[in-house]
Short mmCIF file of C-alpha atoms in Angstrom, two decimals:
data_model
loop_
_atom_site.label_atom_id
_atom_site.label_comp_id
_atom_site.label_asym_id
_atom_site.label_seq_id
_atom_site.Cartn_x
_atom_site.Cartn_y
_atom_site.Cartn_z
CA MET A 1 15.97 244.76 100.36
CA SER A 2 16.88 242.83 102.83
CA VAL A 3 14.24 241.17 102.46
CA ILE A 4 14.10 240.97 98.67
CA VAL A 5 18.09 239.48 99.45
CA ALA A 6 17.44 236.50 101.87
CA LEU A 7 14.55 235.08 99.25
CA ALA A 8 16.68 235.55 96.22
CA VAL A 9 19.34 233.59 98.53
CA ALA A 10 16.48 230.94 99.79
CA GLY A 11 15.79 231.27 96.20
CA TRP A 12 19.12 229.31 95.19
CA VAL A 13 19.70 227.46 97.38
CA PHE A 14 16.28 225.83 97.11
CA ALA A 15 16.89 225.60 93.00
CA THR A 16 20.00 224.34 93.38
CA SER A 17 19.43 221.67 95.45
CA ALA A 18 16.61 220.25 94.04
CA GLN A 19 19.44 219.84 91.15
CA ILE A 20 21.57 218.21 93.08
CA MET A 21 19.52 216.23 94.59
CA ALA A 22 17.77 214.81 91.04
CA THR A 23 20.59 213.92 89.30
CA VAL A 24 22.48 212.28 92.05
CA PHE A 25 19.03 210.41 92.82
CA GLY A 26 18.61 210.05 89.32
CA LEU A 27 22.34 208.59 89.28
CA ILE A 28 21.54 206.20 91.76
CA ALA A 29 18.23 204.68 90.21
CA GLN A 30 20.04 204.89 87.26
CA ARG A 31 22.23 202.69 87.79
CA ARG A 32 20.82 199.99 90.10
CA ARG A 33 20.00 196.55 89.10
CA LYS A 34 17.59 195.92 86.61
CA PRO A 35 14.67 192.91 87.02
CA GLN A 36 16.17 190.22 84.26
CA PRO A 37 12.38 189.06 82.87
CA THR A 38 11.33 185.35 84.74
CA SER A 39 8.67 184.73 82.45
CA GLU A 40 6.87 185.30 78.74
CA PRO A 41 3.95 186.46 80.06
CA ALA A 42 1.20 187.15 77.16
CA TYR A 43 0.11 190.64 76.87
CA THR A 44 -1.83 192.53 73.79
CA ILE A 45 0.42 195.51 72.28
CA LEU A 46 -1.50 198.80 71.28
CA MET A 47 0.18 201.05 68.73
CA PRO A 48 -1.74 203.66 67.60
CA VAL A 49 -0.91 205.44 64.56
CA LEU A 50 -0.78 208.57 62.78
CA SER A 51 1.77 209.79 60.76
CA VAL A 52 5.13 207.76 58.72
CA ASP A 53 7.13 208.90 62.28
CA TYR A 54 11.25 209.35 61.86
CA ARG A 55 12.13 205.84 61.86
CA PHE A 56 8.87 204.62 61.81
CA GLU A 57 10.36 201.46 60.33
CA ASP A 58 12.81 200.80 63.34
CA ALA A 59 10.14 201.49 65.82
CA PHE A 60 7.68 199.12 64.43
CA ARG A 61 10.76 196.19 63.57
CA SER A 62 11.14 196.48 67.63
CA VAL A 63 8.15 194.73 68.48
CA LEU A 64 7.64 192.47 65.74
CA VAL A 65 11.33 191.44 66.44
CA GLY A 66 10.09 190.34 69.75
CA TYR A 67 7.15 188.55 68.22
CA ARG A 68 5.60 185.16 69.90
CA PRO A 69 2.48 183.21 70.23
CA ASN A 70 0.81 184.63 73.09
CA ILE A 71 1.84 188.49 72.32
CA GLU A 72 -1.80 189.66 70.18
CA LEU A 73 -0.43 192.71 68.02
CA ILE A 74 -3.58 195.66 66.88
CA VAL A 75 -2.53 198.78 64.97
CA ALA A 76 -4.89 201.23 65.54
CA SER A 77 -5.22 204.27 63.06
CA GLU A 78 -8.17 207.22 63.69
CA ASN A 79 -7.90 207.52 58.99
CA PRO A 80 -7.50 204.18 57.32
CA HIS A 81 -5.80 205.53 54.12
CA SER A 82 -3.09 206.08 56.98
CA PRO A 83 0.41 206.00 55.27
CA ALA A 84 1.56 205.08 58.00
CA LEU A 85 -1.19 202.18 58.42
CA ALA A 86 -0.56 200.50 54.60
CA LEU A 87 3.02 200.64 56.16
CA ALA A 88 2.93 199.15 59.30
CA ARG A 89 0.79 196.12 57.43
CA SER A 90 3.41 196.04 54.89
CA LEU A 91 5.79 195.08 57.41
CA ALA A 92 4.20 192.65 59.66
CA ALA A 93 3.30 190.24 56.54
CA GLU A 94 7.49 191.01 56.05
CA HIS A 95 7.86 189.40 59.43
CA ALA A 96 5.03 187.15 58.97
CA VAL A 97 3.47 188.25 62.01
CA PRO A 98 -0.16 189.07 62.46
CA ILE A 99 -2.11 191.69 62.87
CA SER A 100 -4.84 193.13 63.58
CA VAL A 101 -6.38 196.88 62.54
CA TYR A 102 -8.94 198.54 63.75
CA THR A 103 -9.00 201.89 62.67
CA GLY A 104 -11.95 204.97 62.65
CA ARG A 105 -12.50 206.83 65.65
CA ALA A 106 -15.37 206.42 68.94
CA GLY A 107 -16.04 209.45 69.36
CA LEU A 108 -16.20 209.17 72.84
CA ALA A 109 -12.74 210.43 73.92
CA ALA A 110 -11.70 213.95 73.88
CA SER A 111 -8.57 212.35 73.19
CA PRO A 112 -7.03 211.51 70.01
CA LYS A 113 -4.96 209.29 70.67
CA LEU A 114 -7.45 207.44 73.56
CA ASP A 115 -10.41 207.64 70.70
CA ALA A 116 -8.88 205.17 69.00
CA LEU A 117 -8.00 203.37 70.67
CA ILE A 118 -11.15 202.66 72.92
CA GLU A 119 -12.66 199.55 70.16
CA ALA A 120 -8.81 198.10 69.98
CA ILE A 121 -8.58 197.88 73.95
CA ARG A 122 -12.79 196.39 74.34
CA GLY A 123 -11.61 193.99 70.92
CA ALA A 124 -8.50 192.81 73.00
CA LYS A 125 -7.59 189.65 73.67
CA HIS A 126 -5.73 189.45 76.79
CA ASP A 127 -6.13 192.01 80.01
CA LEU A 128 -2.89 191.89 80.49
CA MET A 129 -2.14 195.37 76.76
CA VAL A 130 0.71 197.90 76.95
CA ILE A 131 0.00 201.34 74.92
CA LYS A 132 3.06 201.97 72.68
CA ASP A 133 3.83 204.77 70.38
CA SER A 134 4.82 204.15 66.60
CA ASN A 135 7.48 206.62 67.53
CA ILE A 136 9.18 204.72 70.62
CA VAL A 137 12.11 201.64 69.57
CA LEU A 138 12.03 198.78 71.73
CA ASP A 139 14.67 197.34 74.27
CA PRO A 140 15.34 193.46 73.54
CA LYS A 141 12.85 192.47 76.01
CA GLN A 142 11.94 195.08 77.20
CA LEU A 143 8.05 195.03 77.95
CA ASP A 144 8.88 191.36 79.46
CA GLU A 145 11.22 193.91 82.28
CA VAL A 146 7.38 196.56 81.87
CA ALA A 147 5.44 193.41 82.22
CA GLY A 148 7.17 191.64 84.86
CA LEU A 149 7.18 195.03 87.88
CA LEU A 150 2.80 194.48 87.24
CA THR A 151 2.56 192.65 90.47
CA GLY A 152 0.44 193.27 93.60
CA SER A 153 -0.42 196.46 94.75
CA VAL A 154 0.98 198.03 91.35
CA GLY A 155 -0.96 199.04 88.53
CA LEU A 156 0.54 200.98 85.69
CA VAL A 157 4.47 200.45 84.44
CA SER A 158 5.61 203.58 82.51
CA ALA A 159 8.57 204.00 80.76
CA ILE A 160 10.39 207.46 80.87
CA PRO A 161 10.82 209.23 77.27
CA ILE A 162 14.17 210.68 75.96
CA ILE A 163 15.08 211.36 72.93
CA GLU A 164 17.64 210.28 70.57
CA ASP A 165 18.78 210.41 67.30
CA VAL A 166 19.16 214.74 67.34
CA ARG A 167 19.45 216.31 63.60
CA ASN A 168 18.71 219.52 64.64
CA PHE A 169 19.23 222.30 66.26
CA GLY A 170 15.66 222.16 66.82
CA ALA A 171 15.57 218.40 68.16
CA GLU A 172 18.48 220.08 70.24
CA VAL A 173 16.27 221.50 72.62
CA GLU A 174 13.86 219.71 73.10
CA ARG A 175 15.83 216.66 73.64
CA SER A 176 17.23 219.47 76.73
CA THR A 177 13.82 219.49 78.43
CA LEU A 178 12.69 215.80 78.15
CA ASN A 179 16.35 214.51 78.90
CA GLY A 180 18.40 216.80 80.45
CA PHE A 181 15.44 217.80 83.08
CA HIS A 182 12.41 216.00 82.89
CA ALA A 183 13.77 212.27 82.74
CA ARG A 184 16.47 212.83 85.06
CA THR A 185 13.69 214.15 87.17
CA LEU A 186 11.32 211.42 87.08
CA LYS A 187 14.37 208.62 87.38
CA ALA A 188 15.79 210.45 90.59
CA GLY A 189 11.72 209.75 91.65
CA ALA A 190 11.91 206.86 90.44
CA LEU A 191 13.97 205.88 93.27
CA PHE A 192 11.57 206.81 95.72
CA GLY A 193 8.72 205.31 94.41
CA TYR A 194 7.75 207.81 92.41
CA GLY A 195 5.78 206.83 89.30
CA ALA A 196 3.15 208.36 87.10
CA GLY A 197 1.28 208.40 83.78
CA ILE A 198 3.07 207.91 80.71
CA GLY A 199 1.30 207.38 77.74
CA LYS A 200 4.67 206.22 75.27
CA VAL A 201 5.03 203.21 76.39
CA MET A 202 2.15 202.18 79.48
CA MET A 203 1.49 198.69 80.86
CA PHE A 204 -1.79 197.25 82.68
CA ARG A 205 -4.27 195.92 83.39
CA ARG A 206 -8.03 195.81 82.05
CA SER A 207 -9.72 194.63 84.71
CA ASP A 208 -8.31 196.58 86.88
CA LEU A 209 -9.04 199.77 84.62
CA GLU A 210 -12.88 198.50 84.71
CA LYS A 211 -12.94 198.10 88.81
CA ALA A 212 -11.55 201.53 88.68
CA GLY A 213 -14.67 202.54 85.88
CA GLY A 214 -13.65 201.99 83.16
CA LEU A 215 -12.77 203.75 79.50
CA ALA A 216 -15.61 206.58 80.70
CA ALA A 217 -13.04 207.06 83.25
CA ILE A 218 -10.51 208.48 81.78
CA SER A 219 -12.80 209.25 78.04
CA GLY A 220 -13.03 213.14 79.58
CA THR A 221 -9.86 214.36 79.54
CA ILE A 222 -6.97 214.62 76.85
CA ALA A 223 -4.35 213.10 79.06
CA GLU A 224 -5.30 210.18 79.08
CA ASP A 225 -1.67 208.43 80.21
CA HIS A 226 -1.94 210.61 84.18
CA ALA A 227 -6.26 209.79 84.10
CA MET A 228 -5.15 206.04 83.99
CA ALA A 229 -3.17 206.65 87.23
CA LYS A 230 -5.40 208.41 89.65
CA VAL A 231 -8.57 206.65 88.27
CA LEU A 232 -6.27 202.74 89.52
CA THR A 233 -4.37 205.17 92.04
CA ARG A 234 -8.45 205.46 94.34
CA ILE A 235 -8.67 201.70 94.29
CA GLY A 236 -5.67 201.37 96.25
CA LEU A 237 -3.50 200.06 93.17
CA LYS A 238 -0.07 202.48 92.04
CA PRO A 239 1.92 203.55 89.17
CA VAL A 240 5.92 202.68 88.87
CA MET A 241 8.27 203.75 86.08
CA ALA A 242 10.04 200.86 84.29
CA PRO A 243 13.62 200.50 85.03
CA SER A 244 14.45 200.97 80.56
CA PHE A 245 14.42 204.39 79.45
CA ALA A 246 11.48 204.72 76.12
CA ARG A 247 14.04 205.80 73.63
CA GLN A 248 12.58 208.09 70.57
CA PRO A 249 14.76 208.70 67.58
CA VAL A 250 13.29 212.76 66.08
CA GLY A 251 16.21 213.49 63.49
CA GLU A 252 15.24 217.09 62.89
CA ARG A 253 12.28 218.83 64.66
CA LYS A 254 11.44 222.21 63.89
CA LEU A 255 11.38 224.94 66.89
CA ARG A 256 7.43 226.10 66.85
CA ASP A 257 6.68 222.31 67.11
CA VAL A 258 8.93 221.49 69.93
CA PHE A 259 7.74 224.96 71.58
CA ALA A 260 3.42 223.78 70.70
CA ARG A 261 4.89 220.32 72.67
CA GLN A 262 6.57 221.70 75.92
CA LEU A 263 3.03 223.93 75.56
CA ARG A 264 0.26 221.77 75.52
CA TRP A 265 2.25 218.85 78.31
CA MET A 266 2.86 222.00 80.32
CA THR A 267 -0.51 223.25 79.61
CA ILE A 268 -2.27 219.47 80.64
CA ARG A 269 0.05 218.89 83.90
CA ARG A 270 -1.27 222.48 85.26
CA ARG A 271 -4.79 220.33 85.07
CA GLU A 272 -3.37 216.11 86.09
CA VAL A 273 -0.92 217.17 88.10
CA PRO A 274 -1.55 220.68 89.77
CA LEU A 275 1.71 221.26 92.57
CA ALA A 276 4.91 219.89 90.28
CA PHE A 277 3.09 222.07 87.43
CA LEU A 278 3.16 224.89 89.92
CA ALA A 279 6.98 224.40 91.13
CA GLU A 280 8.68 223.87 87.87
CA PRO A 281 9.76 227.35 87.82
CA PHE A 282 11.59 227.35 90.95
CA VAL A 283 13.41 224.33 90.46
CA CYS A 284 14.96 225.70 87.26
CA SER A 285 18.96 227.00 86.50
CA GLY A 286 17.11 229.56 84.80
CA TYR A 287 15.63 231.21 87.71
CA ALA A 288 18.81 229.75 90.24
CA CYS A 289 20.90 232.56 88.40
CA LEU A 290 18.01 234.99 88.26
CA CYS A 291 18.67 234.40 92.03
CA ALA A 292 21.97 234.13 92.19
CA THR A 293 21.75 237.87 89.96
CA ILE A 294 19.65 239.60 92.93
CA ALA A 295 21.27 238.68 95.95
CA ALA A 296 24.89 238.83 95.06
CA PRO A 297 25.73 242.52 94.92
CA ALA A 298 24.00 241.97 98.36
CA LEU A 299 26.63 240.09 99.04
CA GLY A 300 29.63 241.19 98.49
CA ILE A 301 29.58 239.21 94.70
CA SER A 302 30.00 240.31 90.89
CA PRO A 303 26.47 239.42 89.60
CA PHE A 304 28.26 238.21 86.10
CA LEU A 305 30.25 236.20 88.89
CA ALA A 306 27.56 234.81 90.48
CA LEU A 307 25.79 234.27 87.01
CA GLY A 308 28.66 231.87 85.71
CA GLY A 309 29.20 230.66 88.79
CA THR A 310 25.57 229.24 88.84
CA LEU A 311 25.02 228.89 85.77
CA ALA A 312 28.53 226.39 85.32
CA PHE A 313 27.50 224.67 88.41
CA HIS A 314 24.10 223.46 87.18
CA TYR A 315 25.77 222.43 83.07
CA ALA A 316 28.04 219.84 85.17
CA LEU A 317 25.20 217.88 87.34
CA GLU A 318 22.96 218.37 83.64
CA ALA A 319 26.28 217.70 81.66
CA ALA A 320 27.36 214.08 84.22
CA TYR A 321 23.74 213.10 84.19
CA ALA A 322 24.21 213.07 80.00
CA ARG A 323 27.55 211.82 79.77
CA SER A 324 26.47 208.89 82.40
CA GLN A 325 23.67 208.13 79.59
CA GLY A 326 26.67 208.08 76.98
CA TRP A 327 24.26 211.33 75.41
CA PRO A 328 26.37 213.85 73.45
CA ILE A 329 27.00 217.18 74.59
CA GLY A 330 28.78 219.58 72.23
CA PRO A 331 28.68 223.41 71.31
CA GLN A 332 24.50 223.16 70.53
CA ALA A 333 23.11 221.32 73.78
CA PHE A 334 24.77 224.12 75.90
CA ALA A 335 22.52 226.39 73.47
CA ALA A 336 19.38 224.05 73.90
CA TRP A 337 20.29 223.99 77.36
CA ILE A 338 20.55 227.92 77.36
CA LEU A 339 17.70 228.39 74.59
CA ARG A 340 15.26 226.14 76.94
CA GLU A 341 15.71 228.33 80.39
CA ILE A 342 14.84 231.56 78.70
CA VAL A 343 11.91 229.73 76.74
CA ASN A 344 9.82 227.55 79.45
CA PRO A 345 9.32 230.25 81.71
CA VAL A 346 6.89 231.90 79.43
CA LEU A 347 5.23 229.15 77.77
CA TRP A 348 4.91 228.50 81.16
CA VAL A 349 2.59 231.83 82.00
CA ARG A 350 1.06 230.91 78.38
CA ALA A 351 -0.18 227.45 79.94
CA TRP A 352 -1.52 229.46 82.88
CA PHE A 353 -4.68 230.87 79.87
CA THR A 354 -4.64 228.81 77.52
CA ARG A 355 -7.39 226.32 76.45
CA GLU A 356 -6.87 224.87 73.32
CA VAL A 357 -3.50 222.87 72.47
CA VAL A 358 -1.46 221.42 69.19
CA TRP A 359 -1.99 217.39 68.99
CA GLY A 360 -1.16 216.52 65.45
CA GLY A 361 -1.65 219.28 63.59
CA ARG A 362 -5.41 220.26 65.35
CA ARG A 363 -6.45 222.33 68.01
CA ILE A 364 -8.25 219.90 70.57
CA ASP A 365 -9.85 221.23 73.45
CA ALA A 366 -8.26 221.31 76.40
CA VAL A 367 -10.87 221.51 79.34
CA PHE A 368 -11.54 218.68 80.16
CA SER A 369 -14.85 217.45 78.53
CA ALA A 370 -15.05 214.11 76.13
CA GLY A 371 -15.46 214.58 72.42
CA GLY A 372 -13.14 217.93 73.36
CA ALA A 373 -11.51 217.44 69.81
CA ARG A 374 -11.86 219.65 67.05
CA GLN A 375 -10.14 220.26 64.05
#
């Protein structure tokens, strides 16, 4: 029993320390002065569209209002009859902004998103390019800020995604994971130079990708963003995180869709960043609570007091970070945090055995092989 208690105490210390460091370093990183754009670089914006997402018009207009002649806008859709594609054309015409449109799939990549973008990447006018998801709302000059970081040994700049404009409990659960756990942790890592490929907003040079093996080097995985970071790292170019978040308004979410996305992302992390995947359940608040409950009797503490105290301390840290960002906190948020701690370990276990994931309403083969997507 003494060994079990010692392991439980060590687990509590590890998980709690991880939460403290994520919060403290995340706050420090967020308060660092953001670099101001000193130029207006030329680049191509690649926007894959599939469906008319919540606030699609706001997300698309955020690109159009920042348009200038040295920016090329490309919209790509695997479906030439997509309502989202028609709406994109209409909005571009309304703002008198020229756009190029690519439709169909190349049939060369496992990732549906990359497969729809392959011809657009090949045909883009500029070497510097950014992939921006259709559900991301950009801040003014945000892409110029991102481009300013792509210098020297930096080969990839990604923006950490956060959820906003939450309208139901399912969306709150998604925000609890992306904002409360991932954004806080990634922002803390960025303070020490950690970077990764995150596909919501991702800027790179096509010439660097070609030196790293080209599109063929990243086409065999459904996680093209992680793959791009890896192949660029191999040629000495590091990925970094942009100081500004990628803002995604979501409105309402169904819980089953939220959990399906979490399972997909966990499955990808298991294959792409296995060490981070292995550590995930051992740095969460739920694990600290479990360890506190196990160790409490041997330490002369009530298990309920240990559980409640641990949960209160961990959630106070999360609430402090949320408040610093201006994210609303209420009873629904706390309920979402608790559900996250219950469900995520279950999804983590499932991710070990998951071969297929749901993406865009269809099942995708998660095994790394080009052409892995299937209906």
